[in-house]
Every structure is written in structure tokens, then in C-alpha cells.
Coordinates of C-alpha atoms and ligand atoms in Angstrom, one line a residue:
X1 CA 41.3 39.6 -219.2
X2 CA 38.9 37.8 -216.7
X3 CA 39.3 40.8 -214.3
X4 CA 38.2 43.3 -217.0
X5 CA 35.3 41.1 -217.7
X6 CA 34.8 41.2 -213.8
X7 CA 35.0 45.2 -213.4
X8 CA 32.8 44.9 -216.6
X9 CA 30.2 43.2 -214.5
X10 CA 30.5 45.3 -211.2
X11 CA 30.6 49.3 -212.4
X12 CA 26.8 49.7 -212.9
X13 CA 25.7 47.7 -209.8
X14 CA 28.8 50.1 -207.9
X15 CA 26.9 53.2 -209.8
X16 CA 23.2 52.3 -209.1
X17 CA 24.5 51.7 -205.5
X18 CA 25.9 55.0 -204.9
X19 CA 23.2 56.7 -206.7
X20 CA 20.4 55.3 -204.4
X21 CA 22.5 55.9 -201.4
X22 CA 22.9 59.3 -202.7
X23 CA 19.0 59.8 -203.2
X24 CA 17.8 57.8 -200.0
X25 CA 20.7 59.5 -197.7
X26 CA 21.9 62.6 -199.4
X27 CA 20.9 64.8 -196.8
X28 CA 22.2 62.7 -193.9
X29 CA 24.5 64.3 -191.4
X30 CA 27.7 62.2 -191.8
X31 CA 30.0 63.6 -189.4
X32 CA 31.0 67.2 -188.0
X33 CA 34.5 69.2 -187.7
X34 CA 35.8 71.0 -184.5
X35 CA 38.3 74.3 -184.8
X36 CA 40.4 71.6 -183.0
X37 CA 40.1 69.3 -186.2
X38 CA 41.2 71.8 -188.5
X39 CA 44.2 73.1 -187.5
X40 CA 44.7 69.4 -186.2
X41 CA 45.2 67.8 -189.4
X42 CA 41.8 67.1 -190.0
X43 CA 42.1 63.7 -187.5
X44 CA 39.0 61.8 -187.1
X45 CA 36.6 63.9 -189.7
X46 CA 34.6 61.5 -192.0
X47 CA 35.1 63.2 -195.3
X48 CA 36.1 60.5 -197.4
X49 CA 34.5 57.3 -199.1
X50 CA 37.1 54.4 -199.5
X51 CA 35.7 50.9 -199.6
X52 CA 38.9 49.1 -200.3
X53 CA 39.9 48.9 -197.0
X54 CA 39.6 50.8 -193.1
X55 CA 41.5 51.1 -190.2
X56 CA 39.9 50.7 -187.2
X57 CA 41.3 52.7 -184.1
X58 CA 41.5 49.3 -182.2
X59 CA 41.2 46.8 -184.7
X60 CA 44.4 47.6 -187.6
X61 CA 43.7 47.2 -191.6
X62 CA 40.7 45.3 -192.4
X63 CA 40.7 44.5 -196.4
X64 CA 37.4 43.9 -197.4
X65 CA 36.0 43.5 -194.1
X66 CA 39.0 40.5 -194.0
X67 CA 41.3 41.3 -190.9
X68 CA 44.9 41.6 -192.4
X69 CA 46.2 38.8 -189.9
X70 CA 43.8 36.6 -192.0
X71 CA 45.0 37.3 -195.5
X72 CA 49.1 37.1 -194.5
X73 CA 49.5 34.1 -196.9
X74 CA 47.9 35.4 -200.2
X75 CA 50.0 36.8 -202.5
X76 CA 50.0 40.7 -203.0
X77 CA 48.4 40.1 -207.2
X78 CA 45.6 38.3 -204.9
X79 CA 45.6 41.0 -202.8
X80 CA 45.4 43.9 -205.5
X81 CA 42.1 41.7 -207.1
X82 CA 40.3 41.7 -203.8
X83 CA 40.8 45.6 -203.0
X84 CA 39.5 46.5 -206.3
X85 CA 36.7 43.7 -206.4
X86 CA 36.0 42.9 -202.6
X87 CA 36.7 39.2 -203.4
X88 CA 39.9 36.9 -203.5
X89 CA 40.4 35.5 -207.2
X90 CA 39.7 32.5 -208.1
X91 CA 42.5 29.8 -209.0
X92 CA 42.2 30.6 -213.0
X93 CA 41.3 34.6 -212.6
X94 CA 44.8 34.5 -210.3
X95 CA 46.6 32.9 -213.6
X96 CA 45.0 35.2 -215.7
X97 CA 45.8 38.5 -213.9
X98 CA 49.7 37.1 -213.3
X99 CA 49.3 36.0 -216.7
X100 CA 48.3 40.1 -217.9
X101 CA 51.1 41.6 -215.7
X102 CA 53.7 39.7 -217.3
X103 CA 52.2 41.0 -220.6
X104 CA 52.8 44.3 -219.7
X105 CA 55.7 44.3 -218.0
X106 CA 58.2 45.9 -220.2
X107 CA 59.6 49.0 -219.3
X108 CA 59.6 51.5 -221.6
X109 CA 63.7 52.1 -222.6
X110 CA 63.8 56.0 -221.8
X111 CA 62.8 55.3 -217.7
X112 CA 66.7 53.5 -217.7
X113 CA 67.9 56.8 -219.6
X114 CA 65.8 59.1 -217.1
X115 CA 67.2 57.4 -214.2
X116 CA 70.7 56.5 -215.0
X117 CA 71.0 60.4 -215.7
X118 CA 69.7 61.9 -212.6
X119 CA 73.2 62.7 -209.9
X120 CA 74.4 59.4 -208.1
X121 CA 73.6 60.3 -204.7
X122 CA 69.5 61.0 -205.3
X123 CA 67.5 59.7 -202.9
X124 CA 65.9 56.3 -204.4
X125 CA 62.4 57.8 -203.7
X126 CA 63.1 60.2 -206.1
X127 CA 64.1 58.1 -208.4
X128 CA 61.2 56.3 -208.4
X129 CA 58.8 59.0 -208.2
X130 CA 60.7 60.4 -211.2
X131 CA 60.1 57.1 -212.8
X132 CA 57.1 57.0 -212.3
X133 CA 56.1 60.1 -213.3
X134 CA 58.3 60.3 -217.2
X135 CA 56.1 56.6 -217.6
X136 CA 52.8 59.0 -218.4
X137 CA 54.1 59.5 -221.7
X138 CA 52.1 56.1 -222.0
X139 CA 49.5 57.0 -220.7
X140 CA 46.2 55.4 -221.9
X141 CA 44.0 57.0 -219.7
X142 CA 45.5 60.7 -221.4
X143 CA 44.9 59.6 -224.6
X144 CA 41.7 58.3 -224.2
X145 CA 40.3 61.7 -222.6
X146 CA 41.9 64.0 -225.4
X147 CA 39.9 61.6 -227.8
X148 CA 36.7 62.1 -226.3
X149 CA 35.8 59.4 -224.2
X150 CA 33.5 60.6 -222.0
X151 CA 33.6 60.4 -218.2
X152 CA 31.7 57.3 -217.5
X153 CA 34.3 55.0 -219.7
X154 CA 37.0 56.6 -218.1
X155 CA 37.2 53.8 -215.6
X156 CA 38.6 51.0 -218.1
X157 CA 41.4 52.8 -219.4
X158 CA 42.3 53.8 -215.7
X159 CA 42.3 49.9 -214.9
X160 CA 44.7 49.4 -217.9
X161 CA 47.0 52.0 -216.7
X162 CA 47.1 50.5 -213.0
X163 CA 47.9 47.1 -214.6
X164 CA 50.7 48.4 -216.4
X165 CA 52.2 50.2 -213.5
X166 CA 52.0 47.8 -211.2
X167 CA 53.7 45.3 -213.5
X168 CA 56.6 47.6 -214.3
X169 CA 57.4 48.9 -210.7
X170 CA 59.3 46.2 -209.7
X171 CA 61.5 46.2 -212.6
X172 CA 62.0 49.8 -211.9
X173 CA 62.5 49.6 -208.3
X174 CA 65.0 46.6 -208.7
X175 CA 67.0 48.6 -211.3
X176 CA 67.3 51.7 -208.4
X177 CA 68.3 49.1 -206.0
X178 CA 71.5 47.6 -208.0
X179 CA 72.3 51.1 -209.8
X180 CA 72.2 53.4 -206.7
X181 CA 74.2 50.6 -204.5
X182 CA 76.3 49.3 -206.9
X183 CA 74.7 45.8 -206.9
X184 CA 75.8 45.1 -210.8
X185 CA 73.9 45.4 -214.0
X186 CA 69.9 45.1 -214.3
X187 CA 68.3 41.3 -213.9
X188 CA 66.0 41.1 -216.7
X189 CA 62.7 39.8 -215.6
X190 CA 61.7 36.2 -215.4
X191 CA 58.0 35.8 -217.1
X192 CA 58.0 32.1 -214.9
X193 CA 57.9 33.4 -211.6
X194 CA 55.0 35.7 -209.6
X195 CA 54.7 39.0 -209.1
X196 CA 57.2 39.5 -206.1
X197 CA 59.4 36.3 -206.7
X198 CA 60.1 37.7 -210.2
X199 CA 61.3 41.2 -208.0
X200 CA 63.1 39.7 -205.4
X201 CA 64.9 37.8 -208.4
X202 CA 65.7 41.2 -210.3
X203 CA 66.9 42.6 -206.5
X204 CA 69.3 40.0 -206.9
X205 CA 69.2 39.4 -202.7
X206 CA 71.0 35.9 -202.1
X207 CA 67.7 33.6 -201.4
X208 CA 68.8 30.3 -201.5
X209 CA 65.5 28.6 -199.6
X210 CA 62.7 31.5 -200.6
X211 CA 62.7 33.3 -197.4
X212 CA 63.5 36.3 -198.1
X213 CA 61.0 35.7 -201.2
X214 CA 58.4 35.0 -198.5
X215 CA 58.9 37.9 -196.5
X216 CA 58.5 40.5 -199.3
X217 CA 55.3 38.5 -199.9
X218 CA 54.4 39.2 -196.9
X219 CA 55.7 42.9 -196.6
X220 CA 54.2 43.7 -200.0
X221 CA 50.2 42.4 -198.7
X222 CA 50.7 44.1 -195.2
X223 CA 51.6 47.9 -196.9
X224 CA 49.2 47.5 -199.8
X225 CA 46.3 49.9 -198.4
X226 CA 45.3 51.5 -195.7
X227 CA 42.2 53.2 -196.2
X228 CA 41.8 56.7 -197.6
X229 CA 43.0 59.2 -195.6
X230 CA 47.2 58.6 -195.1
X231 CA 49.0 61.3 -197.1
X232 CA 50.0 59.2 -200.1
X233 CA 47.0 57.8 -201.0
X234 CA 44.5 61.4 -200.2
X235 CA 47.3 62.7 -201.9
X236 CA 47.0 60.4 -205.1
X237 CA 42.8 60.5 -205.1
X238 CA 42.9 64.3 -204.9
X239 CA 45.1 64.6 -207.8
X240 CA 43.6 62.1 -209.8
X241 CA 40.0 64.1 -209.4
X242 CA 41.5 66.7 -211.4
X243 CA 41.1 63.8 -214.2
X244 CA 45.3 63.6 -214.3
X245 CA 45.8 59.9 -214.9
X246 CA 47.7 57.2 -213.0
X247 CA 51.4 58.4 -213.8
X248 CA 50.3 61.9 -212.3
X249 CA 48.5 60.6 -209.1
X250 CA 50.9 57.9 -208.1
X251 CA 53.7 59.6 -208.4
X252 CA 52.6 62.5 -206.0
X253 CA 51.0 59.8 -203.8
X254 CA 54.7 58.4 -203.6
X255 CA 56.3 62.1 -203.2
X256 CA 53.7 62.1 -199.8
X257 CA 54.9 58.6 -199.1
X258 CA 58.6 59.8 -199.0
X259 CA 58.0 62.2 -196.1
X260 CA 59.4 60.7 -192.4
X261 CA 56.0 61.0 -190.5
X262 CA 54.3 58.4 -193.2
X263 CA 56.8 56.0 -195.5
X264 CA 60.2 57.4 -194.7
X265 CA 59.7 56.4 -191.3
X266 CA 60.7 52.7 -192.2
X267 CA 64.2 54.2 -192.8
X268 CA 64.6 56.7 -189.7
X269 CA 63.3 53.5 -187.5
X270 CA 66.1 51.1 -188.8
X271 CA 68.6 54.0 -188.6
X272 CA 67.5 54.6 -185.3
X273 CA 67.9 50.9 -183.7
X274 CA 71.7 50.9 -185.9
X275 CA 72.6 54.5 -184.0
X276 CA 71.6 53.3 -180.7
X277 CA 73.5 50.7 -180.8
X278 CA 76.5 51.9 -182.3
X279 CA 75.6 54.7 -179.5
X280 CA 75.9 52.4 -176.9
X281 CA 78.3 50.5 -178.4
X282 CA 77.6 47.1 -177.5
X283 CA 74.3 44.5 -177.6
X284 CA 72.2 46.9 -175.4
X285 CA 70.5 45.7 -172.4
X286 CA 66.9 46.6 -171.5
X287 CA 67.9 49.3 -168.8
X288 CA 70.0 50.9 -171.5
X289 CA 67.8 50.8 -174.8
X290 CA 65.2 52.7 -171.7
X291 CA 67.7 55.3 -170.9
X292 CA 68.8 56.0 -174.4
X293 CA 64.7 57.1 -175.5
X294 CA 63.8 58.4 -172.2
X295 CA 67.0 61.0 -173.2
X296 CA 65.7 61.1 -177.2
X297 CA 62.5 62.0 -175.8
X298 CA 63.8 64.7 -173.6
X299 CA 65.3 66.1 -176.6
X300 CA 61.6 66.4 -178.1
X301 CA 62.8 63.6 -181.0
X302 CA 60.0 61.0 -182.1
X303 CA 61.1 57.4 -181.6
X304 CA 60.4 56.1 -185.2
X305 CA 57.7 53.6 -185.6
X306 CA 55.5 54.1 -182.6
X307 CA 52.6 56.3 -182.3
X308 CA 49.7 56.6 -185.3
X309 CA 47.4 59.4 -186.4
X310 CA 44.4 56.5 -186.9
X311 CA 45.6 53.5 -184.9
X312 CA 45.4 52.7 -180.7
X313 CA 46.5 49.9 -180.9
X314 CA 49.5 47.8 -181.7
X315 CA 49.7 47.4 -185.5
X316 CA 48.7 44.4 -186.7
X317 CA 50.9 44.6 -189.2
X318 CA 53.9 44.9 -186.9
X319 CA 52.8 41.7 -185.2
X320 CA 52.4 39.9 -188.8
X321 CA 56.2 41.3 -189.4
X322 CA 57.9 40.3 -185.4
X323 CA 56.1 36.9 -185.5
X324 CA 57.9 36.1 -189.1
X325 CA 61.1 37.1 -187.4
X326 CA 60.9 35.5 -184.2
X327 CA 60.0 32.5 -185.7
X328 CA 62.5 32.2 -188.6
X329 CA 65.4 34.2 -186.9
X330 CA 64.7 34.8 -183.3
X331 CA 68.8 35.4 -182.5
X332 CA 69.0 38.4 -184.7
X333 CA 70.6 40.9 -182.7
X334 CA 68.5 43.8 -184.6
X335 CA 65.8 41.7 -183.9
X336 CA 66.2 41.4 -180.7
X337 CA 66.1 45.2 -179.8
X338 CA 63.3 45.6 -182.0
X339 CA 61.1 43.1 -179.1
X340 CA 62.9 45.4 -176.3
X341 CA 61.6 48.5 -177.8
X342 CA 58.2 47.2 -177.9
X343 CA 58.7 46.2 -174.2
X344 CA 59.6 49.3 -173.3
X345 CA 59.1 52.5 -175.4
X346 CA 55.2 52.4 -175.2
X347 CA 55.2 52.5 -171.6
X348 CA 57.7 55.8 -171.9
X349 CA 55.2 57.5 -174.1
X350 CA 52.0 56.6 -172.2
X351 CA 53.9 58.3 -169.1
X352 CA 54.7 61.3 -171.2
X353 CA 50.9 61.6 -172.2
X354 CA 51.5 62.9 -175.3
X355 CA 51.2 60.6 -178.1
X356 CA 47.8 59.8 -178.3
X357 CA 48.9 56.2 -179.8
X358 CA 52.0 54.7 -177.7
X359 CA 51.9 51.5 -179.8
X360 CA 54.5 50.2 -182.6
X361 CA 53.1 51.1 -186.5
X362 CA 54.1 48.8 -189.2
X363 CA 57.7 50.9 -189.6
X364 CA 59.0 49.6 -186.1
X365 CA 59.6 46.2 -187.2
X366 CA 60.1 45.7 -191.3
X367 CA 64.0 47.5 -191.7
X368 CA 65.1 45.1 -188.8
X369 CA 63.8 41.4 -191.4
X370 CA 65.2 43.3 -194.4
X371 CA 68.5 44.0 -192.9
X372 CA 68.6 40.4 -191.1
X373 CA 68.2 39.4 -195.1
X374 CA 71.2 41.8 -196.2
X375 CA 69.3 44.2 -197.5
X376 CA 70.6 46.9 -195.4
X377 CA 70.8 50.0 -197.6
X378 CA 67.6 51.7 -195.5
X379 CA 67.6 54.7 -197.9
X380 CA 65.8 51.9 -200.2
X381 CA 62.7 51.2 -198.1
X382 CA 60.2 53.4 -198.8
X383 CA 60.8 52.1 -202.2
X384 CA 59.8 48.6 -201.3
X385 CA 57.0 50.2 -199.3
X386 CA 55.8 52.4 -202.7
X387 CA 56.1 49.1 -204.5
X388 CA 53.5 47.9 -202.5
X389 CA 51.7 50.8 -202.1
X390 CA 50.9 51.1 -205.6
X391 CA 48.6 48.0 -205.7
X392 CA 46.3 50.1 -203.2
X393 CA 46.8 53.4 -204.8
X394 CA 45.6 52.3 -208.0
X395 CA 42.9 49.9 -207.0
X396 CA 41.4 53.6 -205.3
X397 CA 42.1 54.9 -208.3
X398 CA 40.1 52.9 -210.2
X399 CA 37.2 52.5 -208.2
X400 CA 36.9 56.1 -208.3
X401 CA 36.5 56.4 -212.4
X402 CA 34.2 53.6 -211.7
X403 CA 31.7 55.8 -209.4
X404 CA 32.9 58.8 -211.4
X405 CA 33.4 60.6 -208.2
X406 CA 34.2 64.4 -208.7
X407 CA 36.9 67.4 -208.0
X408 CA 37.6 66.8 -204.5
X409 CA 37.5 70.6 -203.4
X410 CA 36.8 71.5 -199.6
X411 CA 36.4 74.5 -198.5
X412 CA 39.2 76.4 -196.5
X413 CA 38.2 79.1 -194.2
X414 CA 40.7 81.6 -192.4
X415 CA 41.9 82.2 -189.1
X416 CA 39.5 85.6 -189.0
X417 CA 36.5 83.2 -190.5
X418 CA 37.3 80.7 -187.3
X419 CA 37.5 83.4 -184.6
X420 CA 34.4 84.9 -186.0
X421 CA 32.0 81.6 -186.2
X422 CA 33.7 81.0 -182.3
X423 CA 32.6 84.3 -181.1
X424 CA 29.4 83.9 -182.5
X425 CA 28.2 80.4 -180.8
X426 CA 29.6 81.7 -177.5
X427 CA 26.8 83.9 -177.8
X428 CA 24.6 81.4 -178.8
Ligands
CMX501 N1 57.6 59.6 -180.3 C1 57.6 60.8 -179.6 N2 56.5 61.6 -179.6 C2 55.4 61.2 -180.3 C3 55.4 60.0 -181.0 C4 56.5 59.2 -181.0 N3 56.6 58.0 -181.6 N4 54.2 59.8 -181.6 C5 53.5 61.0 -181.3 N5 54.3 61.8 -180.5 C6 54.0 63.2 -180.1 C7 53.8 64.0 -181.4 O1 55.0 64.4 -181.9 C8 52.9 65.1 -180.9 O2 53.7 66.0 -180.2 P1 53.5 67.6 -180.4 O3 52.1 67.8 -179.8 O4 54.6 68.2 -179.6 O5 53.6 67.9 -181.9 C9 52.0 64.4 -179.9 O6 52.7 63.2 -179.5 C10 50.6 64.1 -180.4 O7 50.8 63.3 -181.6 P2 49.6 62.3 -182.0 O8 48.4 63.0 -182.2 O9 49.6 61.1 -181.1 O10 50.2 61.8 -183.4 P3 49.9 62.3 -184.9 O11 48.7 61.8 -185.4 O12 50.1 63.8 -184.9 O13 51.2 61.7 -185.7 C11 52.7 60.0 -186.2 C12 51.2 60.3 -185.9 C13 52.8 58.5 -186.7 C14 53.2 60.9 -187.3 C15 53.5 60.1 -184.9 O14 53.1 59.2 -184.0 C16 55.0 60.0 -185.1 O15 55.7 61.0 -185.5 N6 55.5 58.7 -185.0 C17 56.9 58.5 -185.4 C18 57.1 58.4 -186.9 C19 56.4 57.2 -187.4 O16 56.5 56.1 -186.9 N7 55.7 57.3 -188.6 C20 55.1 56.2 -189.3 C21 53.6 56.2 -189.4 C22 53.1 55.1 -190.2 C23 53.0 55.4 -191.7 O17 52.1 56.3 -192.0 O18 53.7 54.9 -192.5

């Protein structure tokens, strides 16, 4: 597998690096925290390293140091090779990996029993995430650790568990799609097609010219990564430092991801444009979509898909995802209120002065293309999100047995601790 071979290649120059940074700069001061930062969330504290990607606060995702505008027509198996290398693949190393996720892409058959047996009205991120987690049973990684391989070759059997996750998830996801909404019996995969074609083919989502094919291209690059520090993916590195494999980590990445301040928000955003306008009961006009939030807003509710912990801008991602609508189906009537929201709602929240963001994320505009497509079940989103996800997750992952980076274990300290180190440099 050529991007073995590659990773093969790149681990002791990623090592020597990190250890003369470590020696040269050990010492230097990288950042400090307020009391304001840790009861905050820990916002803005540089505590992490994550080369795969950043988020600038007025710049969006940057892959690689590639803007994410920039890489909107690679495909996400392009994608997954330049987080975990820093370069796009070549024609023949994208074969090749395509090539090894077909290879591996059988599910095992108890994952169909696991999920065909949990109660009908599950939420399909549980599904998943239950999914996910029985698949450790396979788990290379495990295996090779209760042999004895010692921690520097840990990295290679962490790789071969990514690659066989990521093949299998859309099978997986596909089959919660069609059993929890009664869609029919499972597609079987199709070994011809890519990565995402093959899963919109096992959605079974009526695609007679590819668009809807092209848009989950699209979708599946733009949530791939985004840096270190969201929920899911701090989540998934801190479990994985215990030296739990892939199974372990991803799947309480994806249990973080299911929350509605991170991936569920996808769902609460389209629910929220479908509520407002059943609330109002007609196309609403702009004067309406602005009373309706102003009223949410008195009511202390969030509007879904604005506002970021990182971000001060608008999402580059959203603008990736409105300029695919509004250039394939401008007339869509959810559409359509998703460009008056944008048009209005960030105005409301800068006069309220409260969200430190008044921007749309990513969420405000993907449930309005999937359900212009017919995909309209928005209790399946963060799915297709986690799908996605997963190529990031485990690219981290990776990287991480390749620098062998430890326990991640901060310290905590308690509310006595904090009022004593204030008291103290007010004296000072
Ligand atoms: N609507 C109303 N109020 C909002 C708001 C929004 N969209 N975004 C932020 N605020 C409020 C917060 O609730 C907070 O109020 P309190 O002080 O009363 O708790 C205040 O503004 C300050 O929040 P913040 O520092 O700007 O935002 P956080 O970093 O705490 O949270 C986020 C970020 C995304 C959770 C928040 O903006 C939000 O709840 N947005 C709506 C949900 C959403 O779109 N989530 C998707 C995020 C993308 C992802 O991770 O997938």
C-alpha cells in the first residue's frame, strides 16, 4: 500500500522533528490561561498540537495550510491522504488507497445483528456510535499491543485500523439510513465506484445526473477536520492517549459529535427553518423570518447554525455549501430562507452583544441541500457529518502513534485553589 510505504517514509523525519523542537524550544512559554479561560471552556488556550489542519478566527479551515475554498473539488479519500501526509496524492497513490478501502470494506456480520437489535426508535447516532464501538472486536491495533509491540510501532497498526473504519462507515451508515426509515433492504456495495459514490449508491437517494453524488462529495471534504480542539475530535485524541485503539476513540469522538452545540446542530438548524415555517405558515417574508428570531431570542433559545466557539467569521464552509445551492437550485424554498437568515439573524445577534461570533457555521446551510435532495429525515445528519468526520479523526489519530505523544492529563484545580492564587496576585 503506497500510503504505508509513504507513512513509512515520514515517521522518523515527524519524530526527529518534534524531538529537536522539543530540545531547542522545550522551555518556551507557549501561551497562558485566565480564571476567565477555565471556567470558560478553556476558549483560546493553546494546549494542543494538531498539524492536520487550523481554524483561524477570521480565516475558516485551512487543511494543510490549503484554504478549504481551494480543495472543494477533491474528493474526501484525497482529502483523508493530505491530512495525514500534508500532500494531495498522486493520480496512482489515489488508485491505490481507493483501491485498499475497497479491500477492506466488508462489514463484519454481527454489526447488522448489533444494530438490527437495538429498539426501532434509537437515535441513528447511536446506532452508529454503537457500531462503531462492537467493530473493536477487530481491532488490530489491541491485538498488536497485548503481543508486545512496543510503542514506537504502534503507529502502523493504528493506520490499518483507520483504513478499515473509514471503509466500512459508509456501509454502516447507509444500512441505519434505510433500516431506521424504512428505505428497504441493505444495498451491497459497489467495489467500481469511489468512496462516497459507492455510499450515496448504498443510501439508495434517487440521483439520476450525480448531483446529489457531488454534494456529499462536497459535504464529506468540508466536515472532514477541524483542528484539535472541537469536542469530538479532543474527545477521540484524549481517549486514544490512554492507548484504547480506533474503535474506542472514534466512537466517543462521535458520542461528543452527537451533542446540539457541535454535530447535532445540523439537525436542530433544519428543524428550525421547517418550524418556522410551518410556524408562520406560509413562504415567510424577510420582516417575518426577523420577528420570529428576534421572539426565539427573547426566549433565551440559540438560532441553530450561527455563532462559533473558534470562528468570527462567516464559515467558509457555509459559503462552499449556499454557493452549491444557489447555483444548482436557487428556487428552493428552504433554500431561500436559509439566504434570509443569513441576511438577517447576524445583524440580531451583533445588536444583542452576546454571541461573540454572529456569523453562520457550517450547520446553517447543509440540512436545507440534503432536504432539497429528499433526504429529509434530519435525525440522520450528524450521521453523514460522523461519516466524514472520521477521515479527520483518524488521520489525528494516527499522527499521534506516529510522534508517540503521551496521556494527555491536565491538571484541574478547585474553586478554593482559584480564589486563593486570585487573592494572592492582588497582593502582588
Ligand atoms: N444564538 C443565540 N445566542 C447565541 C448564539 C446563537 N446562535 N451563539 C452564541 N450565543 C450566546 C451563547 O448562548 C452565550 O450565551 P450565555 O452567555 O447566556 O451562555 C453567549 O452568546 C456567548 O457565547 P459564545 O462565546 O459566542 O459562543 P460559545 O463559544 O460558547 O458557543 C456555539 C459556540 C457554536 C456553541 C454557539 O454559538 C451556539 O450555541 N450556536 C448555535 C448552535 C450551533 O450552531 N452549533 C454548531 C457549531 C458548529 C459545530 O461545532 O458543529
Amino acid at each position: 500500500m503506497l500510503l504505508l510505504e509513504k507513512m513509512r517514509k515520514m515517521v522518523p523525519q515527524l519524530r526527529k522533528e518534534a524531538k529537536e523542537i522539543l530540545t531547542k524550544y522545550g522551555d518556551t512559554v507557549a501561551g497562558e490561561i485566565t480564571v476567565e479561560q477555565i471556567y470558560g471552556g478553556m476558549r483560546g488556550v493553546n494546549a494542543l498540537l494538531c498539524d492536520t489542519s487550523e481554524v483561524g478566527l477570521d480565516t475558516g479551515l485551512v487543511i494543510r495550510g490549503i484554504p478549504i475554498l481551494e480543495l472543494t473539488n477533491k474528493y474526501p479519500e484525497e482529502i483523508f491522504h493530505l491530512l495525514l501526509t500534508g500532500e494531495l496524492p498522486t493520480k496512482e497513490e489515489l488508485e491505490d488507497l481507493q483501491n485498499e478501502l475497497h479491500r477492506r470494506a466488508e462489514v463484519p456480520f454481527y454489526v447488522w445483528h448489533v444494530i438490527n437489535s437495538l429498539p426501532t426508535d434509537t437515535h441513528p447516532m447511536v446506532l452508529l456510535s454503537t457500531a462503531v464501538l462492537v467493530m473493536e472486536n477487530e481491532s488490530l491495533f489491541r491485538r498488536r499491543y497485548e503481543e508486545g509491540l512496543p510503542k514506537d510501532e504502534l503507529c502502523e497498526p493504528m493506520l490499518e485500523d483507520s483504513l478499515n473504519l473509514i471503509a466500512r462507515i459508509p456501509a454502516i451508515a447507509a444500512y441505519i439510513y434505510r433500516k431506521k426509515f424504512n428505505k428497504g433492504p441493505r444495498i451491497k456495495e459497489d467495489t467500481t465506484l469511489d468512496w462516497t459514490a459507492n455510499f450515496t449508491k448504498m443510501l439508495g437517494i434517487n440521483d439520476p445526473d450525480g448531483s446529489f453524488t457531488q454534494l456529499m462529495r462536497l459535504y464529506m471534504v468540508l466536515h472532514s477536520d477541524h483542528e484539535g480542539g472541537n469536542v469530538s475530535t479532543f474527545a477521540c485524541q484524549t481517549i486514544s492517549s490512554s492507548l484504547s485503539d480506533v474503535y474506542f476513540a472514534v466512537g466517543g469522538g462521535l458520542n461528543g459529535l452527537a451533542g446540539p452545540l457541535h454535530g447535532l446542530a445540523n439537525q436542530e438548524c433544519l428543524r428550525f427553518i421547517i418550524k418556522l415555517r410551518e410556524d408562520i405558515g406560509h413562504q415567510p417574508t424577510d420582516a417575518e423570518i426577523k420577528n420570529y428570531c428576534i421572539n426565539l431570542l427573547d426566549n433565551k433559545q440559540v438560532i441553530s447554525g450561527y455563532g462559533h466557539a473558534v470562528l468570527r467569521v462567516t464559515d467558509p464552509r457555509f459559503t462552499a455549501l449556499l454557493n452549491f445551492g444557489n447555483k444548482f437550485f436557487p428556487h428552493d424554498p428552504i433554500l431561500q430562507i436559509v439566504n434570509q437568515l443569513y441576511k438577517i439573524v447576524p445583524d440580531l445577534l451583533i445588536e444583542r452583544g452576546k454571541a461573540k461570533n454572529p456569523w453562520p457555521n457550517v450547520d446553517a446551510a447543509s440540512g436545507a441541500l440534503l432536504h432539497h435532495f429528499g433526504l429529509t429525515e434530519y435525525e440522520f445528519y450528524t450521521v453523514l457529518f460522523a461519516v466524514s468526520r472520521v477521515l479527520g479523526l483518524t488521520a489525528q489519530l494516527t499522527l499521534s502513534r506516529a510522534l508517540m505523544l503521551p496521556l494527555i492529563r491536565p491538571k484541574s484545580v478547585t474553586t478554593e485553589w482559584i480564589k486563593k492564587k486570585a487573592e494572592e496576585s492582588e497582593k502582588k
